[in-house]
CSV table of C-alpha atoms in Angstrom, one decimal:
chain,number,residue,atom,x,y,z
Z,125,MET,CA,-23.0,-13.7,39.1
Z,126,ALA,CA,-24.6,-10.3,38.5
Z,127,SER,CA,-26.7,-11.3,35.6
Z,128,LEU,CA,-27.9,-14.1,37.5
Z,129,SER,CA,-29.2,-12.1,40.5
Z,130,GLY,CA,-30.8,-9.7,38.4
Z,131,LEU,CA,-33.0,-13.4,37.0
Z,132,ALA,CA,-33.2,-14.1,40.4
Z,133,SER,CA,-34.6,-11.2,41.3
Z,134,ALA,CA,-37.3,-10.8,38.5
Z,135,LEU,CA,-38.6,-14.3,39.4
Z,136,GLU,CA,-39.6,-12.9,42.9
Z,137,SER,CA,-42.2,-10.2,41.3
Z,138,TYR,CA,-45.4,-11.7,40.1
Z,139,ARG,CA,-44.7,-9.9,36.5
Z,140,GLY,CA,-41.4,-11.0,36.0
Z,141,ARG,CA,-42.2,-14.7,36.7
Z,142,ASP,CA,-45.2,-14.2,34.0
Z,143,ARG,CA,-43.2,-12.7,31.6
Z,144,LEU,CA,-40.7,-15.5,31.8
Z,145,ILE,CA,-43.1,-18.1,31.8
Z,146,ARG,CA,-44.9,-16.7,29.0
Z,147,VAL,CA,-41.8,-16.3,26.6
Z,148,LEU,CA,-40.5,-19.8,27.6
Z,149,GLY,CA,-44.1,-21.2,26.6
Z,150,TYR,CA,-44.0,-19.0,23.1
Z,151,CYS,CA,-40.5,-21.0,22.8
Z,152,CYS,CA,-41.8,-24.4,23.8
Z,153,GLN,CA,-44.3,-23.7,21.2
Z,154,LEU,CA,-42.1,-22.5,18.4
Z,155,VAL,CA,-39.3,-25.2,18.7
Z,156,GLY,CA,-42.2,-27.6,19.0
Z,157,GLY,CA,-44.2,-26.3,16.3
Z,158,VAL,CA,-41.2,-26.7,13.9
Z,159,LEU,CA,-39.9,-29.9,15.1
Z,160,VAL,CA,-43.5,-31.6,14.6
Z,161,GLU,CA,-43.7,-30.2,11.1
Z,162,GLN,CA,-40.1,-30.2,9.8
Z,163,CYS,CA,-38.4,-32.8,11.4
Z,164,PRO,CA,-40.5,-36.3,11.4
Z,165,ALA,CA,-37.4,-37.9,13.3
Z,166,ARG,CA,-37.8,-35.4,16.5
Z,167,SER,CA,-41.5,-35.3,16.3
Z,168,GLU,CA,-42.0,-37.0,20.0
Z,169,VAL,CA,-39.6,-34.3,21.0
Z,170,GLY,CA,-41.5,-31.6,19.5
Z,171,THR,CA,-45.1,-32.9,21.1
Z,172,ARG,CA,-44.1,-33.1,24.1
Z,173,LEU,CA,-42.7,-29.2,23.7
Z,174,LEU,CA,-46.3,-28.4,22.5
Z,175,VAL,CA,-47.2,-30.3,25.4
Z,176,VAL,CA,-45.0,-27.9,27.8
Z,177,SER,CA,-46.4,-25.2,26.2
Z,178,THR,CA,-50.0,-26.1,27.0
Z,179,GLN,CA,-49.5,-26.3,30.6
Z,180,LEU,CA,-47.7,-23.0,31.1
Z,181,SER,CA,-50.1,-21.4,29.4
Z,182,HIS,CA,-52.5,-22.6,31.4
Z,183,CYS,CA,-50.5,-21.8,34.3
Z,184,ARG,CA,-50.8,-18.4,33.3
Z,185,THR,CA,-54.3,-18.3,32.8
Z,186,ILE,CA,-54.6,-19.5,36.7
Z,187,LEU,CA,-52.5,-16.5,37.7
Z,188,ARG,CA,-54.4,-14.5,36.0
Z,189,LEU,CA,-57.5,-15.0,38.1
Z,190,PHE,CA,-56.1,-12.5,40.5
Z,191,ASP,CA,-55.6,-9.8,38.2
Z,192,ASP,CA,-58.7,-8.1,38.3
Z,193,LEU,CA,-58.1,-5.7,41.1
Z,194,ALA,CA,-55.1,-4.4,40.0
Z,195,MET,CA,-56.1,-3.7,36.6
Z,196,PHE,CA,-59.3,-2.0,38.3
Z,197,VAL,CA,-56.9,0.1,40.5
Z,198,TYR,CA,-55.4,1.0,37.5
Z,199,THR,CA,-58.1,1.9,35.6
Z,200,LYS,CA,-59.7,4.0,38.3
Z,201,GLN,CA,-55.9,6.1,38.6
Z,202,TYR,CA,-56.1,6.7,35.0
Z,203,GLY,CA,-59.7,7.8,35.3
Z,204,LEU,CA,-60.5,10.2,31.9
Z,205,GLY,CA,-56.8,10.5,31.2
Z,206,ALA,CA,-57.5,14.6,31.8
Z,207,GLN,CA,-53.7,15.2,31.1
Z,208,GLU,CA,-54.3,14.0,27.5
Z,209,ASP,CA,-55.8,15.2,24.2
Z,210,ALA,CA,-59.6,14.3,23.5
Z,211,PHE,CA,-58.7,11.4,21.1
Z,212,VAL,CA,-55.9,10.0,23.4
Z,213,ARG,CA,-58.5,9.8,26.0
Z,214,CYS,CA,-61.3,8.0,24.3
Z,215,VAL,CA,-58.5,5.1,22.8
Z,216,SER,CA,-57.3,5.1,26.5
Z,217,VAL,CA,-60.3,4.8,28.3
Z,218,LEU,CA,-61.7,2.0,25.6
Z,219,GLY,CA,-58.8,0.1,26.4
Z,220,ASN,CA,-58.9,-0.2,30.3
Z,221,LEU,CA,-62.5,-1.0,29.4
Z,222,ALA,CA,-61.8,-3.7,27.2
Z,223,ASP,CA,-59.0,-5.1,29.5
Z,224,GLN,CA,-60.7,-4.8,32.8
Z,225,LEU,CA,-63.9,-7.0,31.1
Z,226,TYR,CA,-61.4,-9.4,29.3
Z,227,TYR,CA,-60.6,-10.9,32.8
Z,228,PRO,CA,-64.1,-11.6,34.2
Z,229,CYS,CA,-64.9,-13.6,30.6
Z,230,GLU,CA,-61.1,-15.2,30.8
Z,231,HIS,CA,-62.3,-16.9,34.8
Z,232,VAL,CA,-65.2,-18.0,34.0
Z,233,ALA,CA,-64.3,-19.5,30.3
Z,234,TRP,CA,-61.8,-21.5,32.5
Z,235,ALA,CA,-64.0,-22.1,35.3
Z,236,ALA,CA,-66.3,-24.0,32.5
Z,237,ASP,CA,-63.4,-26.0,30.9
Z,238,ALA,CA,-62.6,-26.9,34.8
Z,239,ARG,CA,-66.5,-27.8,35.2
Z,240,VAL,CA,-66.7,-25.6,38.2
Z,241,LEU,CA,-69.5,-23.5,36.0
Z,242,HIS,CA,-72.1,-25.2,33.4
Z,243,VAL,CA,-71.6,-23.4,30.6
Z,244,ASP,CA,-70.2,-23.2,27.2
Z,245,SER,CA,-66.9,-22.7,27.6
Z,246,SER,CA,-66.2,-21.6,23.8
Z,247,ARG,CA,-68.4,-18.6,24.1
Z,248,TRP,CA,-66.5,-17.3,26.5
Z,249,TRP,CA,-63.0,-17.9,25.1
Z,250,THR,CA,-64.6,-15.9,22.2
Z,251,LEU,CA,-65.6,-13.6,23.9
Z,252,SER,CA,-62.3,-12.8,26.3
Z,253,THR,CA,-60.4,-13.4,23.2
Z,254,THR,CA,-62.3,-10.4,21.3
Z,255,LEU,CA,-61.9,-8.0,24.4
Z,256,TRP,CA,-57.8,-8.9,24.0
Z,257,ALA,CA,-57.6,-8.1,20.2
Z,258,LEU,CA,-60.2,-4.7,20.7
Z,259,SER,CA,-57.4,-4.0,23.5
Z,260,LEU,CA,-54.7,-4.4,21.0
Z,261,LEU,CA,-56.4,-2.9,18.3
Z,262,LEU,CA,-57.2,-0.1,20.6
Z,263,GLY,CA,-53.2,0.5,21.6
Z,264,VAL,CA,-52.1,0.1,18.0
Z,265,ALA,CA,-54.5,3.1,17.0
Z,266,SER,CA,-52.6,5.1,20.0
Z,267,PRO,CA,-50.9,7.9,17.9
Z,268,LEU,CA,-47.4,8.2,18.7
Z,269,PRO,CA,-45.9,10.8,21.1
Z,270,ARG,CA,-45.9,14.6,19.7
Z,271,GLY,CA,-43.3,17.4,21.0
Z,272,LYS,CA,-39.5,18.3,20.7
Z,273,ARG,CA,-37.5,15.2,18.7
Z,274,ARG,CA,-35.3,15.5,21.2
Z,275,ALA,CA,-37.3,14.9,24.7
Z,276,MET,CA,-39.5,12.6,22.6
Z,277,GLU,CA,-37.2,10.4,21.1
Z,278,ALA,CA,-36.8,7.7,23.5
Z,279,GLN,CA,-41.0,7.2,24.0
Z,280,MET,CA,-41.1,7.5,20.5
Z,281,GLN,CA,-38.8,4.3,20.4
Z,282,SER,CA,-40.8,2.6,23.1
Z,283,GLU,CA,-43.7,3.2,21.3
Z,284,ALA,CA,-42.4,2.0,18.4
Z,285,LEU,CA,-41.9,-1.5,20.3
Z,286,SER,CA,-45.1,-1.4,21.6
Z,287,LEU,CA,-46.8,-1.1,18.4
Z,288,LEU,CA,-44.7,-4.2,17.3
Z,289,SER,CA,-45.6,-6.0,20.1
Z,290,ASN,CA,-49.2,-5.4,20.0
Z,291,LEU,CA,-49.6,-6.5,16.1
Z,292,ALA,CA,-47.7,-9.8,16.7
Z,293,ASP,CA,-49.8,-10.6,19.4
Z,294,LEU,CA,-52.9,-9.4,17.5
Z,295,ALA,CA,-52.2,-11.7,14.9
Z,296,ASN,CA,-52.5,-14.7,17.3
Z,297,ALA,CA,-55.7,-13.2,18.9
Z,298,VAL,CA,-57.4,-13.5,15.4
Z,299,HIS,CA,-55.6,-16.4,15.0
Z,300,TRP,CA,-58.0,-18.1,17.9
Z,301,LEU,CA,-61.1,-16.1,16.9
Z,302,PRO,CA,-64.1,-18.8,15.2
Z,303,ARG,CA,-63.3,-19.3,11.9
Z,304,GLY,CA,-64.7,-17.1,9.0
Z,305,VAL,CA,-62.9,-14.4,10.9
Z,306,LEU,CA,-60.2,-13.5,8.8
Z,307,TRP,CA,-57.1,-15.9,9.3
Z,308,ALA,CA,-58.9,-17.6,12.2
Z,309,GLY,CA,-57.9,-20.8,12.6
Z,310,ARG,CA,-55.1,-20.6,10.0
Z,311,PHE,CA,-51.7,-20.3,12.1
Z,312,PRO,CA,-49.2,-23.2,12.7
Z,313,PRO,CA,-48.4,-23.9,16.3
Z,314,TRP,CA,-44.7,-22.8,14.9
Z,315,LEU,CA,-46.4,-19.3,13.8
Z,316,VAL,CA,-48.2,-18.9,16.8
Z,317,GLY,CA,-45.1,-19.4,18.9
Z,318,LEU,CA,-42.7,-17.0,16.6
Z,319,MET,CA,-45.8,-14.3,17.0
Z,320,GLY,CA,-45.7,-15.0,20.8
Z,321,THR,CA,-42.3,-15.3,21.3
Z,322,ILE,CA,-41.7,-11.5,18.9
Z,323,SER,CA,-44.1,-10.0,21.8
Z,324,SER,CA,-42.9,-11.5,24.5
Z,325,ILE,CA,-39.2,-10.4,23.7
Z,326,LEU,CA,-40.2,-7.0,22.8
Z,327,SER,CA,-41.9,-6.8,26.6
Z,328,MET,CA,-39.5,-8.3,28.3
Z,329,TYR,CA,-37.0,-5.7,26.5
Z,330,GLN,CA,-39.8,-2.8,27.2
Z,331,ALA,CA,-40.0,-3.7,31.1
Z,332,ALA,CA,-36.0,-3.6,31.3
Z,333,ARG,CA,-35.6,0.0,30.1
Z,334,ALA,CA,-38.7,1.1,32.5
Z,335,GLY,CA,-37.6,-0.7,35.2
Z,336,GLY,CA,-40.8,-2.8,35.4
Z,337,GLN,CA,-43.8,-0.8,35.6
Z,338,ALA,CA,-47.1,-1.9,35.8
Z,339,GLU,CA,-48.9,-3.5,32.9
Z,340,ALA,CA,-52.1,-5.7,32.1
Z,341,THR,CA,-51.1,-9.2,31.1
Z,342,THR,CA,-52.4,-11.0,28.5
Z,343,PRO,CA,-52.2,-14.7,26.8
């Protein structure tokens, strides 16, 4: 009963609901992709799961229309990171800038797909994905904390999980870039689902440990 109450409480918050939608969407893509490619008798079920995954992703895209202000407040509060060394400040400020620019680019791409704006949506999707990939690369480049081992052990574990989560997301981000860029366009649906599921589960685990601290939402 306590776990059910905890789940209900998490779903009442935007971040908790977004994490659940994200993991469900990627799980549907993982299972659906496997069924379509490996189980011809279940291909229809797999196709339906892929449709559900697409709709859940679309849902999250619409919800992110309201994330700009929260990201701006976070970026403003962080400022230039006066309490950190120069390299960490530089990486963090650039990451915040990439995250801040990501949202309006995605909004324009969504509006173009919805025929609200008469522009080429593919260019804006490419730009938003590039900004997301840049943010992930900067996250990967962030150094692990330094200090006394006992004092930093928990934080280093959290940083390691963040690194794995960012790498999984980065793999998908490159896949969604235009063909010709590294492995862009080469992932089958199930592999995209696997990378996204790994990232989502790690993020949910970290959020549960941290007590649901604020963070930017990701595709």
